[in-house]
Short mmCIF file of C-alpha atoms and ligand atoms in Angstrom, two decimals:
data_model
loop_
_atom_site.label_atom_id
_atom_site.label_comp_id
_atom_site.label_asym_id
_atom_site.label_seq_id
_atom_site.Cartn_x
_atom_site.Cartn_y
_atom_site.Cartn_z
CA UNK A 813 -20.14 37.17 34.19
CA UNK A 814 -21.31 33.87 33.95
CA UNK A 815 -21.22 31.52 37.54
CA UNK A 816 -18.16 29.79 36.73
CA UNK A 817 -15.99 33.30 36.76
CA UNK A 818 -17.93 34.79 39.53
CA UNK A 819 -16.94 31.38 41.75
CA UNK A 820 -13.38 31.14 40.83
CA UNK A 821 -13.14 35.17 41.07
CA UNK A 822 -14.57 34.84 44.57
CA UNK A 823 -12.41 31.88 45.91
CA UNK A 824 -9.47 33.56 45.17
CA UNK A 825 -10.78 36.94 47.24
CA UNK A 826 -11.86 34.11 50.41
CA UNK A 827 -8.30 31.89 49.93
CA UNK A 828 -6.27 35.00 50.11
CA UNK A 829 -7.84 36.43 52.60
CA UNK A 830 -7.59 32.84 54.82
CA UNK A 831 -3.71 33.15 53.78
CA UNK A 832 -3.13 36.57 54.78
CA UNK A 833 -4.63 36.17 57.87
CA UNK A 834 -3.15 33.13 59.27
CA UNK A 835 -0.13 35.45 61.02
CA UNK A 836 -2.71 36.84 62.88
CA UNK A 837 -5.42 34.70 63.80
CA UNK A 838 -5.52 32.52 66.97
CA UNK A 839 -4.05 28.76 65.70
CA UNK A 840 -7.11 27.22 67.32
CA UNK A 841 -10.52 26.95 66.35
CA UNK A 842 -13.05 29.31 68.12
CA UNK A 843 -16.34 26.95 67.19
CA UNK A 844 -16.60 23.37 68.10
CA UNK A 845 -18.20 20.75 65.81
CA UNK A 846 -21.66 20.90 67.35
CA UNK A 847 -21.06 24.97 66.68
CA UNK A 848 -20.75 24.95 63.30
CA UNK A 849 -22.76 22.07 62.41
CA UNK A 850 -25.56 24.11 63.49
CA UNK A 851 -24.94 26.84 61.14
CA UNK A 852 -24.16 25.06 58.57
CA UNK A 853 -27.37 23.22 59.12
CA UNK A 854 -30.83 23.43 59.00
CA UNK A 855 -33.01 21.85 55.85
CA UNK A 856 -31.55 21.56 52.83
CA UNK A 857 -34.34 23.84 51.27
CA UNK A 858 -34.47 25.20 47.81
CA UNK A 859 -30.44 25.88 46.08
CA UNK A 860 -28.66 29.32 45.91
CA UNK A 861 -26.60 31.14 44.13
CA UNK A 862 -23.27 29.41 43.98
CA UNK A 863 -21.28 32.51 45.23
CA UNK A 864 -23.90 33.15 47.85
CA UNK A 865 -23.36 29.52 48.76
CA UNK A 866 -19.07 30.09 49.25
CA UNK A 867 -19.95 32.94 51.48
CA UNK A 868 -21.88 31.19 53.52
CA UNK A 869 -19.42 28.14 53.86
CA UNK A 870 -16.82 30.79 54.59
CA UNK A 871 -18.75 32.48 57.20
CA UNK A 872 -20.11 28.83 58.69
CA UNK A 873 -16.62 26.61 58.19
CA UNK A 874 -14.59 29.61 59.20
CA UNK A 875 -14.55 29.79 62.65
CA UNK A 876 -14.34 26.39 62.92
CA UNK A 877 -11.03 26.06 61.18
CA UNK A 878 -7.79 25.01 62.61
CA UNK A 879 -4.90 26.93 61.08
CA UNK A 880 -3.19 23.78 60.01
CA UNK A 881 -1.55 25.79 57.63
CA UNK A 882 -0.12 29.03 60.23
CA UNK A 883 3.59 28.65 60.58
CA UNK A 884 2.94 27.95 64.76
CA UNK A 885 1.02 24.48 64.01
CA UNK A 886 3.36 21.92 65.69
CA UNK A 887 0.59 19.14 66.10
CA UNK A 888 0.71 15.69 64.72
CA UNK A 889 2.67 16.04 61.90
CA UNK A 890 0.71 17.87 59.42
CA UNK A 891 2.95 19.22 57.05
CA UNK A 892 2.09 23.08 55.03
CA UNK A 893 1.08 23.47 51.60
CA UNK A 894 4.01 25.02 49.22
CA UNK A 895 2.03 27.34 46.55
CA UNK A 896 2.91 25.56 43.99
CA UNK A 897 1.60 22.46 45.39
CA UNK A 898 -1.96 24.47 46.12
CA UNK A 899 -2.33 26.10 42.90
CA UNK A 900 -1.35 22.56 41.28
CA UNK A 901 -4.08 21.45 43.85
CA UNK A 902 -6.96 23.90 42.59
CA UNK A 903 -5.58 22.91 38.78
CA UNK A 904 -6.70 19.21 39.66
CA UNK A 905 -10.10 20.10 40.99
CA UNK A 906 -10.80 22.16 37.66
CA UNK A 907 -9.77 19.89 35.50
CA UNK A 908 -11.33 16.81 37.31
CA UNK A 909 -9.24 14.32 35.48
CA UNK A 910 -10.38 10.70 36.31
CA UNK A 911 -6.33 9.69 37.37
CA UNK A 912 -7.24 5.55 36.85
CA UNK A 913 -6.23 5.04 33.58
CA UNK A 914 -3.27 6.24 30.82
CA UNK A 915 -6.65 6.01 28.49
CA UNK A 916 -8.59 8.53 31.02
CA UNK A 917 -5.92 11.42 31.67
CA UNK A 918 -2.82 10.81 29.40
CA UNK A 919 -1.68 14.21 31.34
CA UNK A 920 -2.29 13.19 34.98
CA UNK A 921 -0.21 9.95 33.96
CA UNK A 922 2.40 11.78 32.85
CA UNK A 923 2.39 13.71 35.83
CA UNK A 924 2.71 10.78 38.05
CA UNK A 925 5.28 9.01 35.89
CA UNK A 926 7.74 11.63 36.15
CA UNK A 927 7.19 12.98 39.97
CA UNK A 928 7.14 9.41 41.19
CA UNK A 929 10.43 9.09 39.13
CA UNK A 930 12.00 12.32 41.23
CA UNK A 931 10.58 10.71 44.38
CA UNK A 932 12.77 7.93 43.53
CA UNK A 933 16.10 9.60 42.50
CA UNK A 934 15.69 12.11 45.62
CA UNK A 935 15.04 8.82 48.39
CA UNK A 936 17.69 7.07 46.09
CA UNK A 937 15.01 4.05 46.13
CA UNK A 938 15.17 1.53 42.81
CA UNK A 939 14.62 3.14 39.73
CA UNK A 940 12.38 0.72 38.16
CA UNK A 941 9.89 0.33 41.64
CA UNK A 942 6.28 0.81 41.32
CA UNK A 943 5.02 3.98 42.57
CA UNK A 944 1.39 4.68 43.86
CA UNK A 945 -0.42 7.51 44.51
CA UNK A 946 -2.55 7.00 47.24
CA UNK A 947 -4.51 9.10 49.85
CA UNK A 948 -2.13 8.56 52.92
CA UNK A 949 0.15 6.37 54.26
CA UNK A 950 -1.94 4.28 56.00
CA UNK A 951 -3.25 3.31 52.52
CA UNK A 952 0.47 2.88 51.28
CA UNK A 953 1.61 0.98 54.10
CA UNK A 954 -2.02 -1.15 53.00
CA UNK A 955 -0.83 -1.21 49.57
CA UNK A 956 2.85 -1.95 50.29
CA UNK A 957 1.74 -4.95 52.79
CA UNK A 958 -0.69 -6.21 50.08
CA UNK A 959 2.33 -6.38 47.58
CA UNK A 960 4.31 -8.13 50.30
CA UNK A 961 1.16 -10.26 51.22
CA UNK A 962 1.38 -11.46 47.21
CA UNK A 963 5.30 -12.31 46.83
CA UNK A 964 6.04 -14.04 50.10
CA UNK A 965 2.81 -16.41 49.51
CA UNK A 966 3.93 -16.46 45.61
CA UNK A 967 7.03 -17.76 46.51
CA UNK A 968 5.45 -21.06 48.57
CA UNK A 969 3.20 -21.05 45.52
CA UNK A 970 -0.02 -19.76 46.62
CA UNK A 971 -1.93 -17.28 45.45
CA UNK A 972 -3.17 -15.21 47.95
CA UNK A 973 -5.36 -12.36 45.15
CA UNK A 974 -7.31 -15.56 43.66
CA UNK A 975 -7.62 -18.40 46.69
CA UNK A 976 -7.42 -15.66 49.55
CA UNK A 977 -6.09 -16.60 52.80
CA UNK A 978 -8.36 -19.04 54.02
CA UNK A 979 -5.85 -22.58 53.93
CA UNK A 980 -3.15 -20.26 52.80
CA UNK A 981 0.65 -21.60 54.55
CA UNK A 982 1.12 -19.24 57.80
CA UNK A 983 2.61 -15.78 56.89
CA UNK A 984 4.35 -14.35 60.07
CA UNK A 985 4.62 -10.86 60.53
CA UNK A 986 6.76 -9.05 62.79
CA UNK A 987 6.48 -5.58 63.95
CA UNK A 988 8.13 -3.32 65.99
CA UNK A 989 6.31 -2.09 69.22
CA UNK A 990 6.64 1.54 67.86
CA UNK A 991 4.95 0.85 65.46
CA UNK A 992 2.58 3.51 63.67
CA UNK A 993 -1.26 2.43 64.52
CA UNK A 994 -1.83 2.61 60.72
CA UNK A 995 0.11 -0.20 60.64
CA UNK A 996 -1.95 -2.27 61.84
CA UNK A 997 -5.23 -1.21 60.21
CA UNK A 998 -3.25 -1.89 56.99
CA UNK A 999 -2.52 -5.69 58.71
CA UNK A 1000 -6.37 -5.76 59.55
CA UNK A 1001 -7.25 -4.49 55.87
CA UNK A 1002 -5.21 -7.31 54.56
CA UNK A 1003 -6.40 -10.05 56.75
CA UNK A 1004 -3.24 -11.03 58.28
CA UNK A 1005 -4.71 -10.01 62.19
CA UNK A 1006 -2.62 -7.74 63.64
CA UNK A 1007 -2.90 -9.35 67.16
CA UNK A 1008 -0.95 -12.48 65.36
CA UNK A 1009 2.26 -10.10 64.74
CA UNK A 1010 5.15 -11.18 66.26
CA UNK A 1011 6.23 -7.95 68.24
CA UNK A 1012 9.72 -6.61 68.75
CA UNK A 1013 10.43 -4.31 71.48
CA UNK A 1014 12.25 -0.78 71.16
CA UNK A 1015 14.53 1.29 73.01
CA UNK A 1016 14.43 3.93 74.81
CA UNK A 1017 14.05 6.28 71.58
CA UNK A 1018 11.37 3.79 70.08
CA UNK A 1019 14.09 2.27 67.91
CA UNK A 1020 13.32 -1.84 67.26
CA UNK A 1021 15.46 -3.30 69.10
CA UNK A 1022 17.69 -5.27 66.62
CA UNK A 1023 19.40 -7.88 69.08
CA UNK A 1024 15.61 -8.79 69.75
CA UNK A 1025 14.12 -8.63 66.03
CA UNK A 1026 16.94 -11.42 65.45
CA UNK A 1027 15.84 -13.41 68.28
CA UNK A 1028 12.22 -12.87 66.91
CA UNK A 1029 13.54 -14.03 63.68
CA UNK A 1030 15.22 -17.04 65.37
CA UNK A 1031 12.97 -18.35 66.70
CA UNK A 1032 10.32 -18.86 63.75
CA UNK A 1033 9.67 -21.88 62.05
CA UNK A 1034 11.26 -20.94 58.24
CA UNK A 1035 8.11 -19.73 55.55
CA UNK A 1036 6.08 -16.44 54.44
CA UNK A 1037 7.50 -13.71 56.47
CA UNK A 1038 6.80 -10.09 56.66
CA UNK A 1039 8.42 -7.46 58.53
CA UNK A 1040 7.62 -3.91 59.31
CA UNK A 1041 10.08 -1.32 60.29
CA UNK A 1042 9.44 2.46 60.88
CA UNK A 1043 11.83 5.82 59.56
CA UNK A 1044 10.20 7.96 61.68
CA UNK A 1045 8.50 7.79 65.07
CA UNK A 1046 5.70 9.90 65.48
CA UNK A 1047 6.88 10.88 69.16
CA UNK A 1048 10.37 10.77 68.87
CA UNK A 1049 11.36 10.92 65.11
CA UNK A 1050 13.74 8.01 66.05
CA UNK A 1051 14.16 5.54 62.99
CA UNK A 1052 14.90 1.68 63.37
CA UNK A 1053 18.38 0.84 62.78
CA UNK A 1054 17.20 0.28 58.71
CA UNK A 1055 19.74 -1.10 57.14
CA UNK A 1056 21.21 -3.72 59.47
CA UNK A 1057 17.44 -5.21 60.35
CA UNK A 1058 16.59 -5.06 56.50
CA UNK A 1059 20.27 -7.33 55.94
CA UNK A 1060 19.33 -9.52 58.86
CA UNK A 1061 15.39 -10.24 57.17
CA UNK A 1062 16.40 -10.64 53.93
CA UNK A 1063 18.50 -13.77 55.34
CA UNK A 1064 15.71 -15.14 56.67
CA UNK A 1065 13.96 -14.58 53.20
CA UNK A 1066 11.48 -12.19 54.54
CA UNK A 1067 10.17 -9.27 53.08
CA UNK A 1068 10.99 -5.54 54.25
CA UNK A 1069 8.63 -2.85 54.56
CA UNK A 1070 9.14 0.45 55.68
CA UNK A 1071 6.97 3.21 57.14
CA UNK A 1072 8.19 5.83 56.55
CA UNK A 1073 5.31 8.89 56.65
CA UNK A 1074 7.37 12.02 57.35
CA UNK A 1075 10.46 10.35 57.82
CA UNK A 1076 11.38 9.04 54.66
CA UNK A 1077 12.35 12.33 53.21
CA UNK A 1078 15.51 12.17 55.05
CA UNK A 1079 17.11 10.00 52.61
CA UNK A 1080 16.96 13.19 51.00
CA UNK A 1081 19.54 14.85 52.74
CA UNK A 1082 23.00 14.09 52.85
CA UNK A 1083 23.46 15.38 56.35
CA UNK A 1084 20.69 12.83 57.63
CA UNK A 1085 21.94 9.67 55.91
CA UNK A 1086 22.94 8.26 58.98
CA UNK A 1087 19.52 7.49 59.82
CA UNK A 1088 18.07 6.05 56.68
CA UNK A 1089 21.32 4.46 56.12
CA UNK A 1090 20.72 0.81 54.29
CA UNK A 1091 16.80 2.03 53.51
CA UNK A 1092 17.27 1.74 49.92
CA UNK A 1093 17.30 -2.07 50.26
CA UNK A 1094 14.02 -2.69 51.77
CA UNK A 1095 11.05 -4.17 49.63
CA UNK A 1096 8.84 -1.04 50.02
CA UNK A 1097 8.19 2.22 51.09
CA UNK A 1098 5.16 4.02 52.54
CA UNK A 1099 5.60 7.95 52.40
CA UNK A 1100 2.83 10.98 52.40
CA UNK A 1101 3.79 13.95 49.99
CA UNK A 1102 0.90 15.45 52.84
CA UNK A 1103 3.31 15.59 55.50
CA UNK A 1104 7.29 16.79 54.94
CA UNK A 1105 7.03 17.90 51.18
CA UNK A 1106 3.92 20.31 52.04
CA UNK A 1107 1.51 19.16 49.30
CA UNK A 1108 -2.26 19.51 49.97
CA UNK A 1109 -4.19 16.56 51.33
CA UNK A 1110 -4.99 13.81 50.27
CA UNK A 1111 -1.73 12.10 48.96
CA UNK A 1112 0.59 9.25 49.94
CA UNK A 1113 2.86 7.18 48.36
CA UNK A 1114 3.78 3.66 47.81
CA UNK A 1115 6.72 2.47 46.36
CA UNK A 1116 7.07 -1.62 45.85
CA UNK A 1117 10.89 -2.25 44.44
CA UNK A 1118 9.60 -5.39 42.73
CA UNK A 1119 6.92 -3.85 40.27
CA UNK A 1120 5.24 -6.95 39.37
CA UNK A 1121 4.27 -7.82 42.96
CA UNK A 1122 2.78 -4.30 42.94
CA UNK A 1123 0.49 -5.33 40.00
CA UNK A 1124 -0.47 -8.41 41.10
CA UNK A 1125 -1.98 -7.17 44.12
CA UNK A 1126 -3.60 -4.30 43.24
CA UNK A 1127 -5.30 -3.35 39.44
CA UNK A 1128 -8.13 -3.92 37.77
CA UNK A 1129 -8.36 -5.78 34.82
CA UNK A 1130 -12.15 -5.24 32.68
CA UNK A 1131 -12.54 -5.26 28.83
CA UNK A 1132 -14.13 -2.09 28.60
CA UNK A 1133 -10.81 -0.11 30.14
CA UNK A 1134 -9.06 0.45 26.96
CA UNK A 1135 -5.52 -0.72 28.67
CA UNK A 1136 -2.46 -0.94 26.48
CA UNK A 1137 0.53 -3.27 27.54
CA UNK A 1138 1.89 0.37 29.57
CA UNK A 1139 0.74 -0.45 33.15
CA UNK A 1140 -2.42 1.69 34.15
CA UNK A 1141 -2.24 4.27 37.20
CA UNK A 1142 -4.98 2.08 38.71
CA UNK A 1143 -2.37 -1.25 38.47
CA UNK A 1144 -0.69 0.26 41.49
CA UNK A 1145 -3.05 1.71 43.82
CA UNK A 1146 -6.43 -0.15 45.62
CA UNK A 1147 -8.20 2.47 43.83
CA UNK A 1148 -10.24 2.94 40.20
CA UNK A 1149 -11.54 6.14 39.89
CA UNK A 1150 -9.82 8.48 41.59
CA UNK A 1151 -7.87 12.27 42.14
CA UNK A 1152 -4.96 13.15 39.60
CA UNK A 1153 -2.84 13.38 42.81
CA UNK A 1154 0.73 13.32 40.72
CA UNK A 1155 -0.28 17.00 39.48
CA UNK A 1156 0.26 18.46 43.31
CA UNK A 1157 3.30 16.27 43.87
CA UNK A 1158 4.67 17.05 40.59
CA UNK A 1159 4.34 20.36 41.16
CA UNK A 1160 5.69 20.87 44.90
CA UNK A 1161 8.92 18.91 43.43
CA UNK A 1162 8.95 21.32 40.78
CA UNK A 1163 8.82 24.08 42.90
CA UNK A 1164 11.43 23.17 45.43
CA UNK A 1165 13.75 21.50 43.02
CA UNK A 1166 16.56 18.57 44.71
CA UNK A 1167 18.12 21.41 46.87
CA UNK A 1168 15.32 23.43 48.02
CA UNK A 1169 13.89 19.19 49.10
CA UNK A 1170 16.72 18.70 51.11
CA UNK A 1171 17.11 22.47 52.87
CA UNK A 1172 13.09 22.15 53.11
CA UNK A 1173 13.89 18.92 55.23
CA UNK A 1174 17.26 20.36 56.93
CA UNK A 1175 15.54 23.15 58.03
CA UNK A 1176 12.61 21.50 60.27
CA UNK A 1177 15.42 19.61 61.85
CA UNK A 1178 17.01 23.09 62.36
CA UNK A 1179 13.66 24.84 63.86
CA UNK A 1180 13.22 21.58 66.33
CA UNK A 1181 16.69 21.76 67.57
CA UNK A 1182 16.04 25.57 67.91
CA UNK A 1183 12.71 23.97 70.14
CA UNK A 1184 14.37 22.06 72.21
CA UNK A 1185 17.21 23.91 73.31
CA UNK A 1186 15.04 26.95 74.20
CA UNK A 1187 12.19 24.84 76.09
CA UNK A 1188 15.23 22.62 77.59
CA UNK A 1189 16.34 26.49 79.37
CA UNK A 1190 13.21 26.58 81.24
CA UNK A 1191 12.89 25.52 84.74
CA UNK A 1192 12.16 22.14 85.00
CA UNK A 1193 11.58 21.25 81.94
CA UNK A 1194 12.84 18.63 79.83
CA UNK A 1195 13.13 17.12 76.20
CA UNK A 1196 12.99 13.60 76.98
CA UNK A 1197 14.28 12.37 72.98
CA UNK A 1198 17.14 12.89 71.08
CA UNK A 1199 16.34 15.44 68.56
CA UNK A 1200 17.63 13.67 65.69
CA UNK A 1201 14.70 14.74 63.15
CA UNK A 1202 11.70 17.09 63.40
CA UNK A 1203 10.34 16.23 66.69
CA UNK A 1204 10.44 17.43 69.73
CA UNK A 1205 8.97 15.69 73.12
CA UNK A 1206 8.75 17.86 76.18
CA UNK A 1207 8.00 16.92 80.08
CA UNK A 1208 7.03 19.46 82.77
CA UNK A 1209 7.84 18.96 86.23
CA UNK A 1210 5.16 16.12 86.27
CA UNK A 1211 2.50 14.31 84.30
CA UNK A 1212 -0.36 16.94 85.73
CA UNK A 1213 1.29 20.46 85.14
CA UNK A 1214 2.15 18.69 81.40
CA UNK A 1215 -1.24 17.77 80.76
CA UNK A 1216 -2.29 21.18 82.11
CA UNK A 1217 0.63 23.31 79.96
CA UNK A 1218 -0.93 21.43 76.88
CA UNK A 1219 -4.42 21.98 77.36
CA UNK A 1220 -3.88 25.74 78.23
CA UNK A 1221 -1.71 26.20 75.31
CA UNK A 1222 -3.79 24.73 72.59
CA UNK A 1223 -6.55 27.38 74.47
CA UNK A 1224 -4.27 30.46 74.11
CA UNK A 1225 -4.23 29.92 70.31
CA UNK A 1226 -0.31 31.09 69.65
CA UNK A 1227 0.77 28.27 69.03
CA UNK A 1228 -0.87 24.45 68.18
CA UNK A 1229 1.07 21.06 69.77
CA UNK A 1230 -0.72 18.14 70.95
CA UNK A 1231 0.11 15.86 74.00
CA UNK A 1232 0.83 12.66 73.69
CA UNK A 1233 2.48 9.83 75.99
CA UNK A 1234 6.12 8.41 75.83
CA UNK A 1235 7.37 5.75 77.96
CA UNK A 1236 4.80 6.31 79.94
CA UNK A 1237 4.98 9.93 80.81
CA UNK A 1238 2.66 12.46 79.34
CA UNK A 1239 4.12 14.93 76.97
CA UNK A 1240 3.95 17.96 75.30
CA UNK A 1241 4.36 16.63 71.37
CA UNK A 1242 5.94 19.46 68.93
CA UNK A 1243 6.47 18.51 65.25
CA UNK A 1244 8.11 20.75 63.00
CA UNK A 1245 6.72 20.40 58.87
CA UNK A 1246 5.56 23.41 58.00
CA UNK A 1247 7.40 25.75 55.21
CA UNK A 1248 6.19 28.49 56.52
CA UNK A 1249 7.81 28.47 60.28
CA UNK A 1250 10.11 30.82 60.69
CA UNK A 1251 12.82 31.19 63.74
CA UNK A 1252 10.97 33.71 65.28
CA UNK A 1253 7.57 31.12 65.20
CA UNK A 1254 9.52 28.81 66.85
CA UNK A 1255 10.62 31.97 69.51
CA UNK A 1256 7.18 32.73 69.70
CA UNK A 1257 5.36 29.81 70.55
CA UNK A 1258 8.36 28.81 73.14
CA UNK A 1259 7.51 32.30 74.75
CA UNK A 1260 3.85 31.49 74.71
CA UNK A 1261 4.76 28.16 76.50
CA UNK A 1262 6.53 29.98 79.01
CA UNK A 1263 3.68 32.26 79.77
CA UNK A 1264 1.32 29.64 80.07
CA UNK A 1265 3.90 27.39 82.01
CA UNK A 1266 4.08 30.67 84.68
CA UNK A 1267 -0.23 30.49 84.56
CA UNK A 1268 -0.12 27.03 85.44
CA UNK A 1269 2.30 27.44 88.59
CA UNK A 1270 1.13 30.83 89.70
CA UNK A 1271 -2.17 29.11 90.03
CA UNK A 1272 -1.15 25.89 91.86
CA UNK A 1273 1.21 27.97 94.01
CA UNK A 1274 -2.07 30.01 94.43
CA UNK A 1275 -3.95 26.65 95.23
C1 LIG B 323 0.94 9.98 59.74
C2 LIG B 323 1.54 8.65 59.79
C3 LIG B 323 0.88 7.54 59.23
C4 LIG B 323 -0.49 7.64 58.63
O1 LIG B 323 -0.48 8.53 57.55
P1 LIG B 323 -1.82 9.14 56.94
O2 LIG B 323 -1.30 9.99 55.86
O3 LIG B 323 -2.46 9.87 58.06
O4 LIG B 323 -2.65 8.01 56.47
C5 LIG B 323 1.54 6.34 59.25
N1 LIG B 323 2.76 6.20 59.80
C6 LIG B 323 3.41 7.24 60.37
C7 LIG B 323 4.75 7.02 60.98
C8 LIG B 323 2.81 8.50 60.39
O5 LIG B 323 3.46 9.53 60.92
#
């Protein structure tokens, strides 16, 4: 067999394996960084046999994995990986298709075209928008922001891709204090200084407060302005009242933006429209296809409603390209070379079809209801949000036995959530985005915080 069939032979033995197991293995990683790196290490040396070398990574990287993937991973909000979406995944890697240009990968083009034009019908955003596909949503809230950075300095007449910003007229940009950090790295990016924003404060869900964004807006001198709302808090799940904020920037001739990483999907779902109600009328739309629809990392998505602000922003425009009048895959993204991402997305869409998007998104909102009515039954505890999406935000009897809950349960290797603070109260942090949870992971892991929650008082009772 040559080394091409013995690799691909042998990384389908290791990657079922790593499947398989994930019921059973701890969720946690039993080597830290320092760990591995030292197996992994040592000098380079002479090369190896390629399978030789997979083994090795296997047996090095292994134990050092996180099992992202298990069906008990509640952290962040990391989203699974639907098969179709993986094998599309491998498919890109083998075929190492150079996604920039129509002239480069006529296929992975394709691909894109017609996924990012199901993205669209499903989130009911305009037909004709630009869609880019990007590595994350921070890069599509930068790419999104650099589109609106182009049309509101377009429309005072300067041009912000060839003169920059240096004695460019004042763009304002107003954010809401939920917003995701990403956010501003994608202000920073852009040069517009996030410490300039103009912030808005939010309830006591992390909604932006929309009697205060129109005082915000009220106040301003009339020019460039750029505002940022959120589908989607990362604590919470708690969206900004969308459409009535986009209606009341859009008289102020401002531009809308929208974050909307793992929340977005919910314009999928009929049942969730009241909170992406009026969406559909921003300017544009940061989403991952990481997160909620379960495709492999790296991918993200930007979506600009007016497609020529897209292109002005971003592309690349060299005589050697080969570029027909057809916009490239590169006009839309602050990328040249770069992935065939649209295969992935194309197929996890594919996969799922429109219903099996909108149960996939129904369900996590099922599973974190299922959360927090179990973990609300135990003694003193609480679920300090409204569970309106797929997260879930839990306080012990105080900030200690919380912080101590959390760090003993991402030890015990059940089940994976992360802490986190909200208003000001540490917090046990679940996110549901997985395929692959099932009722009885949710059951499990709330028994395995249970145990550990009867560890932690047994042993301050025990002093
Ligand atoms: C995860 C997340 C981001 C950043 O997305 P990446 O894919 O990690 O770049 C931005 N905003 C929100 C609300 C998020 O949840």
């Amino acid at each position: 067999m040559n080394d091409e069939r013995r690799v691909m032979n042998r990384v389908v033995e290791q990657a079922n394996d790593f499947l398989t197991g994930l019921g059973s293995r701890p969720v946690c990683a039993s080597r830290d960084v320092d760990q591995v790196a030292a197996v992994l290490g040592g000098p380079l040396g002479d090369g190896k046999d390629p399978v030789q070398v997979l083994d090795e990574l296997v047996a090095g990287a292994g134990p050092g994995l996180v099992a992202t993937p298990s069906g008990r991973f509640f952290g962040w909000v990391i989203g699974g990986v639907l098969p179709a979406a993986l094998g599309a995944d491998w498919l890109t890697s083998v075929w190492d298709q150079n996604a920039g240009l129509l002239a480069s990968s006529p296929a992975a083009a394709a691909a894109e075209r017609v996924a990012g034009g199901w993205l669209l019908d499903l989130l009911g955003l305009p037909a004709d928008g630009a869609v880019g596909f990007v590595t994350g949503a921070m890069m599509a809230n930068f790419t999104c922001l650099a589109a609106a950075r182009h049309a509101v300095l377009a429309r005072v007449g300067w041009d912000v891709e060839r003169d920059g910003l240096a004695g460019a007229p004042p763009l304002t940009v107003v954010v809401g204090a939920e917003r995701h950090d990403t956010v501003d790295v994608a202000l920073r990016f852009l040069g517009l200084g996030p410490g300039r924003s103009r912030v808005v404060p939010a309830d006591d869900q992390g909604r932006l407060r929309l009697d205060l964004l129109a005082e915000v807006l009220d106040d301003l001198d009339p020019g460039p302005l750029v505002v940022c709302l959120q589908a989607g808090n990362v604590n919470s799940g708690a969206f900004d009242p969308l459409g009535p904020a986009i209606d009341l920037v859009h008289r102020f001739g401002g531009w809308v933006h929208v974050d909307g990483a793992f929340g977005l999907w919910a314009a999928a779902s009929p049942a969730l429209a009241s909170l992406t109600d009026g969406l559909q009328r921003a300017d544009s739309w940061a989403t991952d296809a990481h997160k909620t629809l379960n495709v492999p990392y790296d991918s993200g998505i930007a979506v600009v409603a007016d497609a020529g602000a897209a292109y002005a922003a971003m592309g690349v425009h060299a005589a050697y390209l080969i570029q027909d009048e057809r916009p490239d895959p590169l006009a839309t993204v602050p990328e040249f070379s770069r992935r065939a991402r649209g295969f992935a997305v194309w197929a996890g869409l594919r996969s799922l079809g429109h219903r099996g998007v909108v149960e996939l998104v129904e369900r996590f909102c099922t599973l974190a209801q299922r959360f927090a009515r179990a973990l609300a039954e135990l003694d003193g505890v609480r679920v300090v949000n409204d569970v309106v999406f797929t997260q879930v935000c839990v306080a012990f009897a105080d900030d200690e036995e919380t912080r101590e809950v959390v760090r003993r349960l991402l030890r015990e290797g059940t089940a994976w959530m992360t802490p986190s603070v909200w208003q000001g109260r540490a917090i046990l942090r679940i996110s549901v985005s997985n395929w692959r949870t099932t009722e009885s992971d949710v059951d499990r892991s709330v028994d395995a915080v249970r145990r550990v929650l009867a560890e932690v008082r047994g042993a301050s009772r025990g002093g």
